[in-house]
PDB file of C-alpha atoms in Angstrom:
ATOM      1  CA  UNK A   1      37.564  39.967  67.940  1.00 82.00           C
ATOM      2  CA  UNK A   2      41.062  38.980  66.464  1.00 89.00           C
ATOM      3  CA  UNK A   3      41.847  36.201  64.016  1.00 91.00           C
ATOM      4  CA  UNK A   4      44.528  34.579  66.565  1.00 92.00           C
ATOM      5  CA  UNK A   5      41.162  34.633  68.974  1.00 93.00           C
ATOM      6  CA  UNK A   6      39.464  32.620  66.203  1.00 94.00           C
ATOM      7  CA  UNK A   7      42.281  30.038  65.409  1.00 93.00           C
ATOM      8  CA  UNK A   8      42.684  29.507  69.236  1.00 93.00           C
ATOM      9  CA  UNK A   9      39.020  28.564  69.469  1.00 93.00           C
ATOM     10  CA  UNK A  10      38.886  26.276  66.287  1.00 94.00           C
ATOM     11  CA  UNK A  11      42.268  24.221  67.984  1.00 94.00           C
ATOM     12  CA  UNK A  12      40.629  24.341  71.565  1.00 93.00           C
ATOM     13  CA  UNK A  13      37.472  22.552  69.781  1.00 93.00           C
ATOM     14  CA  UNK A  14      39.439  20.683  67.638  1.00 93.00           C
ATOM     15  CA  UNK A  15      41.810  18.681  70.343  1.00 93.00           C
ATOM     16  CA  UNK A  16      38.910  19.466  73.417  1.00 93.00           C
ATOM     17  CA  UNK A  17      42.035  20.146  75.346  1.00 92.00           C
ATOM     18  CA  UNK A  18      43.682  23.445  76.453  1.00 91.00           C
ATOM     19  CA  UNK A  19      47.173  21.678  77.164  1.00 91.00           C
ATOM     20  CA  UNK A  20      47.706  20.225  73.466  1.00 92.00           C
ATOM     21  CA  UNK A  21      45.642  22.991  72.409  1.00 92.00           C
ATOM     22  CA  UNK A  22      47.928  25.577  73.764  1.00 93.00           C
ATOM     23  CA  UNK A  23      50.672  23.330  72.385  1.00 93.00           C
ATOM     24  CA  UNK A  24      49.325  23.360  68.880  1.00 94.00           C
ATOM     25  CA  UNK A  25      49.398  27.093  68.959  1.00 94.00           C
ATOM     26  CA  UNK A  26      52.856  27.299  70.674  1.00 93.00           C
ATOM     27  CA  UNK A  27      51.584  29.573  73.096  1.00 93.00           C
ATOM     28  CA  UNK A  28      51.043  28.827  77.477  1.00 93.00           C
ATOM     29  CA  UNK A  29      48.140  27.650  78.475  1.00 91.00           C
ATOM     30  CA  UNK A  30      47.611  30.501  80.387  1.00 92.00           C
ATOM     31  CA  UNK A  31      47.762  33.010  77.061  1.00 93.00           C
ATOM     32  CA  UNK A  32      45.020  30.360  75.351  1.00 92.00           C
ATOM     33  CA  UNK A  33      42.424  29.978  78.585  1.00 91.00           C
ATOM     34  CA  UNK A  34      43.501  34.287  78.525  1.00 93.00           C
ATOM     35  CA  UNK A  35      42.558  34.580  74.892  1.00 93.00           C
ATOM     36  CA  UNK A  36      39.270  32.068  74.248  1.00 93.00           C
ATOM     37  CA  UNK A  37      37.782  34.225  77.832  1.00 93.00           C
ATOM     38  CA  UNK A  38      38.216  37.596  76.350  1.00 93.00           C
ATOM     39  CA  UNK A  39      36.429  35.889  73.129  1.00 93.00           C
ATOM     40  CA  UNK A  40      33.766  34.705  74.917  1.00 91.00           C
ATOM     41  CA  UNK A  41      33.856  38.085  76.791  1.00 92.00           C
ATOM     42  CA  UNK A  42      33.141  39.978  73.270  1.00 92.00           C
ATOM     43  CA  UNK A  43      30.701  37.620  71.994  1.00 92.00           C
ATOM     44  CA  UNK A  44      28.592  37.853  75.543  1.00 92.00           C
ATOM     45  CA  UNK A  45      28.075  33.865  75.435  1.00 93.00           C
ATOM     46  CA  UNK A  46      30.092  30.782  76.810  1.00 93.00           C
ATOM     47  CA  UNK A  47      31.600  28.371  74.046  1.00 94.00           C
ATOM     48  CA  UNK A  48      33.213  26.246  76.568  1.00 93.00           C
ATOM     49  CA  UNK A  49      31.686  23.972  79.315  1.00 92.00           C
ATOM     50  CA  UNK A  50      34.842  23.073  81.863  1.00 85.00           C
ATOM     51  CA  UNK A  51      34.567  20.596  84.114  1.00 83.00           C
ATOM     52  CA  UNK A  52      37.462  20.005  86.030  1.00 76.00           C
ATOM     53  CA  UNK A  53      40.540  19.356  83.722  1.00 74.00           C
ATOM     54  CA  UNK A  54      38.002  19.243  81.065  1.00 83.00           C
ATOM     55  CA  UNK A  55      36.476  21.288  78.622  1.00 89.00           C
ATOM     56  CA  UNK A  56      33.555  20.956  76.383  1.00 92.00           C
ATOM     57  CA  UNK A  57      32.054  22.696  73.687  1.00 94.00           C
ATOM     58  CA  UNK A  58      28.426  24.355  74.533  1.00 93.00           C
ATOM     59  CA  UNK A  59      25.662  23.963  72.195  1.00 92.00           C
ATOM     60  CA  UNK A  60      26.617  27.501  71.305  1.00 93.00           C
ATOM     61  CA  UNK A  61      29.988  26.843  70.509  1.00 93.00           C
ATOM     62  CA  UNK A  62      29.278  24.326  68.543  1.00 92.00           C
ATOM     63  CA  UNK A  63      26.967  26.983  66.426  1.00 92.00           C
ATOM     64  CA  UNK A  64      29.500  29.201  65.932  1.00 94.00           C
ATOM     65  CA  UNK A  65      32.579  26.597  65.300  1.00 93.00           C
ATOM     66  CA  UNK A  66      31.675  26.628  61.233  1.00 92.00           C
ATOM     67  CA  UNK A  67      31.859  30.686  61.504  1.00 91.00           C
ATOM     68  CA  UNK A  68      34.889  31.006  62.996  1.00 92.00           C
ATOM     69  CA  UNK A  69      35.999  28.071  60.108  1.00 91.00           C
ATOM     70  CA  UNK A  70      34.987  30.294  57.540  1.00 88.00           C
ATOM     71  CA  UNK A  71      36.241  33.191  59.097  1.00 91.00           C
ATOM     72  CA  UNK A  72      39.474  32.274  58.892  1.00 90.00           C
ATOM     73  CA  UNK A  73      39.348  30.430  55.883  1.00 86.00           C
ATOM     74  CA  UNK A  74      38.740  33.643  54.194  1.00 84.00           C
ATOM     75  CA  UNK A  75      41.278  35.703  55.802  1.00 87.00           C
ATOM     76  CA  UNK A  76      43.721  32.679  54.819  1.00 82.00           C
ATOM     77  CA  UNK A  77      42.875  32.808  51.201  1.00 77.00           C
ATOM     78  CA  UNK A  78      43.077  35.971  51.320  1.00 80.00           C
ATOM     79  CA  UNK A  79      46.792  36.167  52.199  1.00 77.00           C
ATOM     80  CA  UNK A  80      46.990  33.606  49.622  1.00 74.00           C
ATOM     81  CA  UNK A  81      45.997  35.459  46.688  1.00 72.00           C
ATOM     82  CA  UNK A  82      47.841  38.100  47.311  1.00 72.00           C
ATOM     83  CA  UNK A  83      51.207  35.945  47.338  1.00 71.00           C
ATOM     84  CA  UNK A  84      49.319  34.274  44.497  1.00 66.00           C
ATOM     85  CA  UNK A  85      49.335  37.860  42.449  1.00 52.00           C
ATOM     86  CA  UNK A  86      53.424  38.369  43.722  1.00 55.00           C
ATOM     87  CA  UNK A  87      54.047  34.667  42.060  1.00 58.00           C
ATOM     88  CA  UNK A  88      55.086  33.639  45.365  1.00 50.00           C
ATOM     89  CA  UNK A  89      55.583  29.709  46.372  1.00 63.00           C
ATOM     90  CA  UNK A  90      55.899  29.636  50.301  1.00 69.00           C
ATOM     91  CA  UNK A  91      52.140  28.269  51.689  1.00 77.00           C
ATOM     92  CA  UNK A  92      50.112  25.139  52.989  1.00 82.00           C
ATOM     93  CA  UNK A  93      48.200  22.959  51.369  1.00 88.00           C
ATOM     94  CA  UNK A  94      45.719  20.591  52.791  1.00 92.00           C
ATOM     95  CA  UNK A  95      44.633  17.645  50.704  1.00 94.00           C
ATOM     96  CA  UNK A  96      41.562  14.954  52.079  1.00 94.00           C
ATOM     97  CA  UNK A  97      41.249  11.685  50.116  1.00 93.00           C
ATOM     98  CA  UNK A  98      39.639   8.481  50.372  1.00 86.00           C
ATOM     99  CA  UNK A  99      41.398   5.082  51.287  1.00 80.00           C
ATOM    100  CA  UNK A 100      40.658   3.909  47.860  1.00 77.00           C
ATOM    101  CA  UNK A 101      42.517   6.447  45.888  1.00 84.00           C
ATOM    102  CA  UNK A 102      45.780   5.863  47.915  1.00 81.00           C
ATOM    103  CA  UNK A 103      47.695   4.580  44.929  1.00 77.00           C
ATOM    104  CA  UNK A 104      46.753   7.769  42.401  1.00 81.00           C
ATOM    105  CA  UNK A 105      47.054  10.201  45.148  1.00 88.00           C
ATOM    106  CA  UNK A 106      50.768   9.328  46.377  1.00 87.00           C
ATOM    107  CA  UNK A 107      52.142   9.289  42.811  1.00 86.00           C
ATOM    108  CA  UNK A 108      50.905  13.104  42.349  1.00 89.00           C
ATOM    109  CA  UNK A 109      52.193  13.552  46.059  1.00 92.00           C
ATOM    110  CA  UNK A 110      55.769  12.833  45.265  1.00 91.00           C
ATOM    111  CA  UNK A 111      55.918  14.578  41.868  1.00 92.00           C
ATOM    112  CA  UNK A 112      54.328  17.764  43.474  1.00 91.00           C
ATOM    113  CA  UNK A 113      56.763  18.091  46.287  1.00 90.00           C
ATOM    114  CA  UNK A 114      59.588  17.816  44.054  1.00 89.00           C
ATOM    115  CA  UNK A 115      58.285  20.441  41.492  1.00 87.00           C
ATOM    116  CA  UNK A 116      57.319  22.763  44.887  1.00 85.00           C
ATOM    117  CA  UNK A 117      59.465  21.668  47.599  1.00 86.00           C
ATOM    118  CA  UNK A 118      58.372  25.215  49.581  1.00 81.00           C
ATOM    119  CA  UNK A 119      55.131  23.979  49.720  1.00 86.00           C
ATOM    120  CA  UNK A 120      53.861  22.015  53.261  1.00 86.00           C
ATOM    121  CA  UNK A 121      51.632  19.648  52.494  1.00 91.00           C
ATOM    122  CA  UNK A 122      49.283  17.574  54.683  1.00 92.00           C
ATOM    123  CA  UNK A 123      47.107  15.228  53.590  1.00 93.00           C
ATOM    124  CA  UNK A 124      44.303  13.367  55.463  1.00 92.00           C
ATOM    125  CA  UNK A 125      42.484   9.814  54.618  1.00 90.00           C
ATOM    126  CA  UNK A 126      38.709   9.493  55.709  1.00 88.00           C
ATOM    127  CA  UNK A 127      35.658   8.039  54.455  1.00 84.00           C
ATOM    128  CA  UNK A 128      33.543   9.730  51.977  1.00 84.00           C
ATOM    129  CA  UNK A 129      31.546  11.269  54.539  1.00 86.00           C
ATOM    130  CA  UNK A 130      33.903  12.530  56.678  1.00 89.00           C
ATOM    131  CA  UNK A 131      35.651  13.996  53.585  1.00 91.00           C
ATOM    132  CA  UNK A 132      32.368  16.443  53.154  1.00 91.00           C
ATOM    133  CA  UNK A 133      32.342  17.256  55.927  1.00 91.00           C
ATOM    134  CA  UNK A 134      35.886  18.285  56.317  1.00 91.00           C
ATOM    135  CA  UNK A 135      35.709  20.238  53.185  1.00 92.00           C
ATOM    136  CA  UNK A 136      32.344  21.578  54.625  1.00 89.00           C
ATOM    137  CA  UNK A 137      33.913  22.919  57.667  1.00 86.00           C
ATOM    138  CA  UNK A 138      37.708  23.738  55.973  1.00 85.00           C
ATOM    139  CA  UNK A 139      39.304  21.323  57.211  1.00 88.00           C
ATOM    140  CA  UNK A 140      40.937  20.677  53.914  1.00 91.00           C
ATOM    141  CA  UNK A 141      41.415  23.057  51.277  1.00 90.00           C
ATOM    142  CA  UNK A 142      39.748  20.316  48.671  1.00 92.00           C
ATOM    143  CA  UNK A 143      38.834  16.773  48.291  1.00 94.00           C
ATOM    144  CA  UNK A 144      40.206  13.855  45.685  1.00 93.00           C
ATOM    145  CA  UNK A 145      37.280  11.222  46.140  1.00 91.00           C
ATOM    146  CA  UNK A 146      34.415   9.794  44.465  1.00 88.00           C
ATOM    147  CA  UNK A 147      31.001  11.377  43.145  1.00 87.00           C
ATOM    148  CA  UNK A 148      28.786  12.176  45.727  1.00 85.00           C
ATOM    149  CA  UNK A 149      25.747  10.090  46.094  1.00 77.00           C
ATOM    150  CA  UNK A 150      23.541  13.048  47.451  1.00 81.00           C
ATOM    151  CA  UNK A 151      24.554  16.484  45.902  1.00 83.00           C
ATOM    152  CA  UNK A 152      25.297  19.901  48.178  1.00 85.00           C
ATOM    153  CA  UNK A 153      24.643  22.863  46.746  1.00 86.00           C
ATOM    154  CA  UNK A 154      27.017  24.335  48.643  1.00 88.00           C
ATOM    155  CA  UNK A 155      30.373  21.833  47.109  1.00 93.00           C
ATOM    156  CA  UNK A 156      31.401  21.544  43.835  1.00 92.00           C
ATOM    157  CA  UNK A 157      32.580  18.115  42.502  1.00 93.00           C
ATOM    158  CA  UNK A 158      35.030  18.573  39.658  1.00 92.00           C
ATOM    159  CA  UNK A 159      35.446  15.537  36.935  1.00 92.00           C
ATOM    160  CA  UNK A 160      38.454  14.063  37.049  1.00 91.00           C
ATOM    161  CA  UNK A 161      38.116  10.426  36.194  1.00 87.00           C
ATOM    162  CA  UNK A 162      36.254   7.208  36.161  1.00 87.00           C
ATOM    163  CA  UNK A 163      36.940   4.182  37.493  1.00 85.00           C
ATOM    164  CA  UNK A 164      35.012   0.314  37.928  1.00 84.00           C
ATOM    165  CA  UNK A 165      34.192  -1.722  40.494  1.00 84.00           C
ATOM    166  CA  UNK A 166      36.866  -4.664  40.101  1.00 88.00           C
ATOM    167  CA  UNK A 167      37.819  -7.939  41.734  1.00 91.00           C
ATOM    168  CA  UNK A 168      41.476  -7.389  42.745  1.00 92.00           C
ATOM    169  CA  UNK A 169      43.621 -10.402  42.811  1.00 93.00           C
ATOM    170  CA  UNK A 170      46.511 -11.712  42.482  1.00 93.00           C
ATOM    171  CA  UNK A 171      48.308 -12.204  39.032  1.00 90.00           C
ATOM    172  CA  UNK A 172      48.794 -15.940  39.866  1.00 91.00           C
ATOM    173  CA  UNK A 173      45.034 -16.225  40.304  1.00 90.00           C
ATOM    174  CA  UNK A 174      43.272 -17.888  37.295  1.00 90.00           C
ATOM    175  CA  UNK A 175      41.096 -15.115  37.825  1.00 91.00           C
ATOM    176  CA  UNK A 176      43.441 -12.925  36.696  1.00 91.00           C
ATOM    177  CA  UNK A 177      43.220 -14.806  33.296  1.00 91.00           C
ATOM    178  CA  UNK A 178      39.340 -13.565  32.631  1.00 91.00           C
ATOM    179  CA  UNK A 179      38.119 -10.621  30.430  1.00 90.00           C
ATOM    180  CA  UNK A 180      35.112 -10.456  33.278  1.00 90.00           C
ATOM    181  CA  UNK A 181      33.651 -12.160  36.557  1.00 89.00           C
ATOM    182  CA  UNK A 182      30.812 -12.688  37.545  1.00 88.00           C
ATOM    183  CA  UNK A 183      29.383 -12.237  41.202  1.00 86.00           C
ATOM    184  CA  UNK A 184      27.951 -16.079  41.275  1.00 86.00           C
ATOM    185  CA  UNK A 185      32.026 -17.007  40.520  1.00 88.00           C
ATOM    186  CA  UNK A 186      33.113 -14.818  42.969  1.00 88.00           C
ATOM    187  CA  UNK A 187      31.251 -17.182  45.946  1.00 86.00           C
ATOM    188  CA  UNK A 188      34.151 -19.656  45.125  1.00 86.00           C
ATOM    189  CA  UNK A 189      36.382 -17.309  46.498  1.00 90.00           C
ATOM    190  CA  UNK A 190      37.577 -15.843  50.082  1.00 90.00           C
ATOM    191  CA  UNK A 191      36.123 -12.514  49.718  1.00 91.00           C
ATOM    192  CA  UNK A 192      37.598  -9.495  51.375  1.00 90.00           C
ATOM    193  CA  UNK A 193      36.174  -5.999  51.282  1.00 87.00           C
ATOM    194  CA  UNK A 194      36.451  -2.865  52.636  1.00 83.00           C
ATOM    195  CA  UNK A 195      34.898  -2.072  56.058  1.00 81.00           C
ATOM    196  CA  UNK A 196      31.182  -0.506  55.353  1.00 80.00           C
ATOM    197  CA  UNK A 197      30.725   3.109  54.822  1.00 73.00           C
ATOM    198  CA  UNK A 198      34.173   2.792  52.464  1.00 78.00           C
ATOM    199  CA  UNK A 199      32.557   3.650  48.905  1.00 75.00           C
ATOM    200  CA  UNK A 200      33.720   0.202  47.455  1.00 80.00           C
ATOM    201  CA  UNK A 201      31.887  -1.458  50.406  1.00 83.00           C
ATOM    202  CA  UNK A 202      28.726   0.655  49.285  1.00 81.00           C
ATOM    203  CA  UNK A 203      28.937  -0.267  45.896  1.00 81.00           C
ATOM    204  CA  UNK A 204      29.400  -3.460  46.326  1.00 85.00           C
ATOM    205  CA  UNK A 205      26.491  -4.038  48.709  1.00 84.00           C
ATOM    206  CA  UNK A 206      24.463  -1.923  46.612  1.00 81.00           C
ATOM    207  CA  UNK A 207      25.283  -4.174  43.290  1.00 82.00           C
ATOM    208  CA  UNK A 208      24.283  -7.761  45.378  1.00 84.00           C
ATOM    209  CA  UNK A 209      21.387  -6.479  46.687  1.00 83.00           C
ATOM    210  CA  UNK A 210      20.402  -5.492  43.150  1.00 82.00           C
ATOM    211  CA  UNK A 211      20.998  -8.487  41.609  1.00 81.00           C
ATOM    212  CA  UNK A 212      19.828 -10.098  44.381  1.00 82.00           C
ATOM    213  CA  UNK A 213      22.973 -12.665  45.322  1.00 82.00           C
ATOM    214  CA  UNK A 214      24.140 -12.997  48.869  1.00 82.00           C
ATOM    215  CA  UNK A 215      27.891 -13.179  48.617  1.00 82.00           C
ATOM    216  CA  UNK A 216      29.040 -12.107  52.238  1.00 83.00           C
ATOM    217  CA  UNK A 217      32.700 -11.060  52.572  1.00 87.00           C
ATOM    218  CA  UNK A 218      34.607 -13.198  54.644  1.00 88.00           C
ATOM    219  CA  UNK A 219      36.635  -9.768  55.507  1.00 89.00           C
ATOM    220  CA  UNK A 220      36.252  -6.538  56.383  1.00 89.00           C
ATOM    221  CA  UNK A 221      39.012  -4.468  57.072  1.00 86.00           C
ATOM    222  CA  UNK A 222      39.468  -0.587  56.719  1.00 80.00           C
ATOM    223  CA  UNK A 223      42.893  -0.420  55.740  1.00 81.00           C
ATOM    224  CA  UNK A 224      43.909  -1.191  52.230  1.00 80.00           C
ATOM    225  CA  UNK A 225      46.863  -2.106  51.994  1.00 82.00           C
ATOM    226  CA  UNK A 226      46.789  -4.997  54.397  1.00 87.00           C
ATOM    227  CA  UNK A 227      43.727  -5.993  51.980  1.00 87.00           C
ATOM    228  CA  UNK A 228      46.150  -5.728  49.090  1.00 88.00           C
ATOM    229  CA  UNK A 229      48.901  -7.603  51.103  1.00 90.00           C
ATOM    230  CA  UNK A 230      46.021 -10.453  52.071  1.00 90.00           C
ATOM    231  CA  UNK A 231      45.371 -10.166  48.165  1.00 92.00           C
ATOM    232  CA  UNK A 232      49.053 -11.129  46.771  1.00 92.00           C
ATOM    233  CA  UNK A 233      48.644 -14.442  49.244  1.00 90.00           C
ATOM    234  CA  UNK A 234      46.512 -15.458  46.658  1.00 88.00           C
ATOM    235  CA  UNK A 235      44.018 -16.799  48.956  1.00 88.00           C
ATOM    236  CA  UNK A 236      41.431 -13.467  49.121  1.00 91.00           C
ATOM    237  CA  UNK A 237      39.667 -11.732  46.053  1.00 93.00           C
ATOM    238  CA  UNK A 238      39.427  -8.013  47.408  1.00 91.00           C
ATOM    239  CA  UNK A 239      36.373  -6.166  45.881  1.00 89.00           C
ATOM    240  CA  UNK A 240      37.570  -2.755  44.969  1.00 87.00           C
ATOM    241  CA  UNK A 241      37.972   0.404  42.227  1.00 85.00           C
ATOM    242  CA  UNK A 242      40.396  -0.471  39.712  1.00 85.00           C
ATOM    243  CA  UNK A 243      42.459   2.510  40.650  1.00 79.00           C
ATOM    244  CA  UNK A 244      43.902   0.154  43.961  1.00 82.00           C
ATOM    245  CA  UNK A 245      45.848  -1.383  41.533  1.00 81.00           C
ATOM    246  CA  UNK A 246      48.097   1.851  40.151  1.00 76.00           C
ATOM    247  CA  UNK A 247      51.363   1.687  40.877  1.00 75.00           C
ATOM    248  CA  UNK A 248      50.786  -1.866  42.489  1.00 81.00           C
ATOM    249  CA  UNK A 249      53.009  -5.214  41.832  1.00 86.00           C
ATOM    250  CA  UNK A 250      51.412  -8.435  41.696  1.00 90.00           C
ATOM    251  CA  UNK A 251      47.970  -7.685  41.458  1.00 92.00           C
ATOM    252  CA  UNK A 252      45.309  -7.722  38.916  1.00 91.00           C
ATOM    253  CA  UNK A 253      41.894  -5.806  38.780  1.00 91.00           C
ATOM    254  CA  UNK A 254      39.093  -8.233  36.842  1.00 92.00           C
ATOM    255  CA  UNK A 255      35.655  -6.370  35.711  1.00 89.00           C
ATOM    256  CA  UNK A 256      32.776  -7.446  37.471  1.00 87.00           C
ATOM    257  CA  UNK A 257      30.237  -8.703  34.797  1.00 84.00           C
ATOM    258  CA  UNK A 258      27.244  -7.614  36.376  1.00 76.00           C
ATOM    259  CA  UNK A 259      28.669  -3.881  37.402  1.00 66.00           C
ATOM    260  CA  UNK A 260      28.476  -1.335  34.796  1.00 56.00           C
ATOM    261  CA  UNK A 261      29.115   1.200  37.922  1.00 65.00           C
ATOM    262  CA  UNK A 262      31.163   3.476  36.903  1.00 78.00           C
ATOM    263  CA  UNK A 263      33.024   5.491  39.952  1.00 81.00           C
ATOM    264  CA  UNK A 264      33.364   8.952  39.252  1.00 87.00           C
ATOM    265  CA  UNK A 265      36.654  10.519  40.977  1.00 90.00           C
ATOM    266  CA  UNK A 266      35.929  14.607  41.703  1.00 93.00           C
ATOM    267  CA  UNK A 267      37.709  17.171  43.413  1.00 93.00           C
ATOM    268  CA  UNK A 268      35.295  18.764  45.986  1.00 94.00           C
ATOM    269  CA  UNK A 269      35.350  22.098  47.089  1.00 93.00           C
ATOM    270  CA  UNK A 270      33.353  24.933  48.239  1.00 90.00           C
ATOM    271  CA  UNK A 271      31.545  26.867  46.051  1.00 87.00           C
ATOM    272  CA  UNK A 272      33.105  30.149  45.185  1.00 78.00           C
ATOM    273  CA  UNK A 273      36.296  29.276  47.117  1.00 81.00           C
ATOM    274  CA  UNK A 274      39.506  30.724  45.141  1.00 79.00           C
ATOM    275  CA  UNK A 275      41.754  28.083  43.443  1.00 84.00           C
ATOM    276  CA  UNK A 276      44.681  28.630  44.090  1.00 82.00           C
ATOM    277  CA  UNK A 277      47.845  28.219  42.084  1.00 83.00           C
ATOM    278  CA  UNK A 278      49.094  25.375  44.397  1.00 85.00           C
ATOM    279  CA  UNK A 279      45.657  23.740  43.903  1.00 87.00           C
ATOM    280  CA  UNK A 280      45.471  24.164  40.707  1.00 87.00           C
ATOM    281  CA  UNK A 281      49.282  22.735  39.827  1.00 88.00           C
ATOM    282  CA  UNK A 282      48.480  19.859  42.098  1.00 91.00           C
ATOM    283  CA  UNK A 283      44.941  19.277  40.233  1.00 89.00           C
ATOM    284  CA  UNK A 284      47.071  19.073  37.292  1.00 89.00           C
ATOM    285  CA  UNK A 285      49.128  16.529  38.703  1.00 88.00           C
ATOM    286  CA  UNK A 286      46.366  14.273  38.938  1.00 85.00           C
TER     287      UNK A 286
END
């Protein structure tokens, strides 16, 4: 079994696709269908179910898909460290956040790349729990999001900082004017909010249900920044973390009386997974 086996498979289950697959790998599709049989060959089972132009994964694939993660994983930070120990700068880094922390994130973004221009980064936005599971399976080296609600034993959540539950609006609103609001104010309002499963949407729903006021949203929308846009019209209060507003013109986070919810930001990681220096410099960032 050889690593470029491995990385093959994890693509081919990744895109489900040989062509964009073999693509991804910059090999012929012939060399990848070549490659994943001999694999399956060694391991004596089929990962792949094709029918017709397309493939699936088999119930044992799918078993051994977090394997060959780690396997390569490893043999990645492995390589790493070593260029780590030689002070070297060349590498990848692979960064997951959450919608929410846009604003902190792409302030570290641009200040990293400058200080380490040799360094390719990628970074991915997804809800919290598609975050865990992405640093679950490596998909990202580490996560900048909230606190988990349910711990892992297998992640480790780093403090970084704490943010609030806010109203966000704009700096023309009276609103903007107020130490606090409260929820019952808030009905007054065109309420906008992020779509559910988004940690802010949680929260929110969470805190209404507590204090038992129905204030339904007159918006959902995943994507923030049209929310924020919406926001400066003046006509929408966005529920959100105060952190939206970083690096933001025109807008103003106001305290929600009733929430005392404070919103923990962590890294996440695996546990026992080497830091490395570019992780480390871009923790620092933050």
């Amino acid at each position: 079994m050889e690593l470029r086996q491995l990385k093959y498979f994890i693509t081919s289950a990744d895109t489900l696709n040989f062509t964009e697959a073999a693509r991804q790998c910059f090999i012929t599709q012939s060399t990848l269908s070549q490659q994943i049989k001999q694999l399956e060959t060694e391991l004596g089972v089929q990962l792949f179910e094709r029918i017709g132009k397309r493939v699936f994964l088999t119930e044992t694939g799918r078993d051994f898909l977090p394997y060959a993660r780690q396997t390569v994983a490893d043999a990645d930070y492995g390589v790493q460290r070593i260029k780590d120990i030689e002070d070297l700068k060349t590498g990848r880094l692979c960064i997951g956040t959450t919608f929410g922390l846009s604003a902190l994130i792409t302030d570290a973004i641009a200040r990293f790349s400058e200080q380490y221009p040799e360094i390719h980064l990628e970074v991915m936005f997804l809800k919290q729990d598609e975050l865990i599971e992405a640093v679950r399976e490596r998909k990202v080296d580490f996560a900048l999001t909230f606190e988990m609600m349910e711990k892992d034993d297998l992640l480790t959540e780093q403090p970084v900082k704490t943010y609030h539950l806010c109203a966000i609006v704009s700096d023309q609103n009276p609103l903007a004017q107020q130490a606090t609001v409260s929820l019952r104010q808030l009905a007054d309002y065109n309420i906008c909010t992020p779509a559910r499963g988004m940690n802010a949407r949680r929260m929110f729903d969470s805190l209404t249900n507590k204090k038992g006021i129905e204030l339904q949203p007159k918006l959902e929308i995943n994507e923030i920044h049209t929310l924020l846009h919406l926001v400066r019209t003046g006509r929408w209060v966005a529920i959100l973390v105060d952190s939206i507003t970083h690096g933001e013109e025109g807008l103003c986070a106001v305290p929600l009386r009733e929430a005392a919810l404070p919103m923990p930001v962590v890294w996440l990681y695996p546990k026992d997974m080497y830091i490395r220096k570019a992780m480390q410099k871009f923790m620092e960032l933050i």
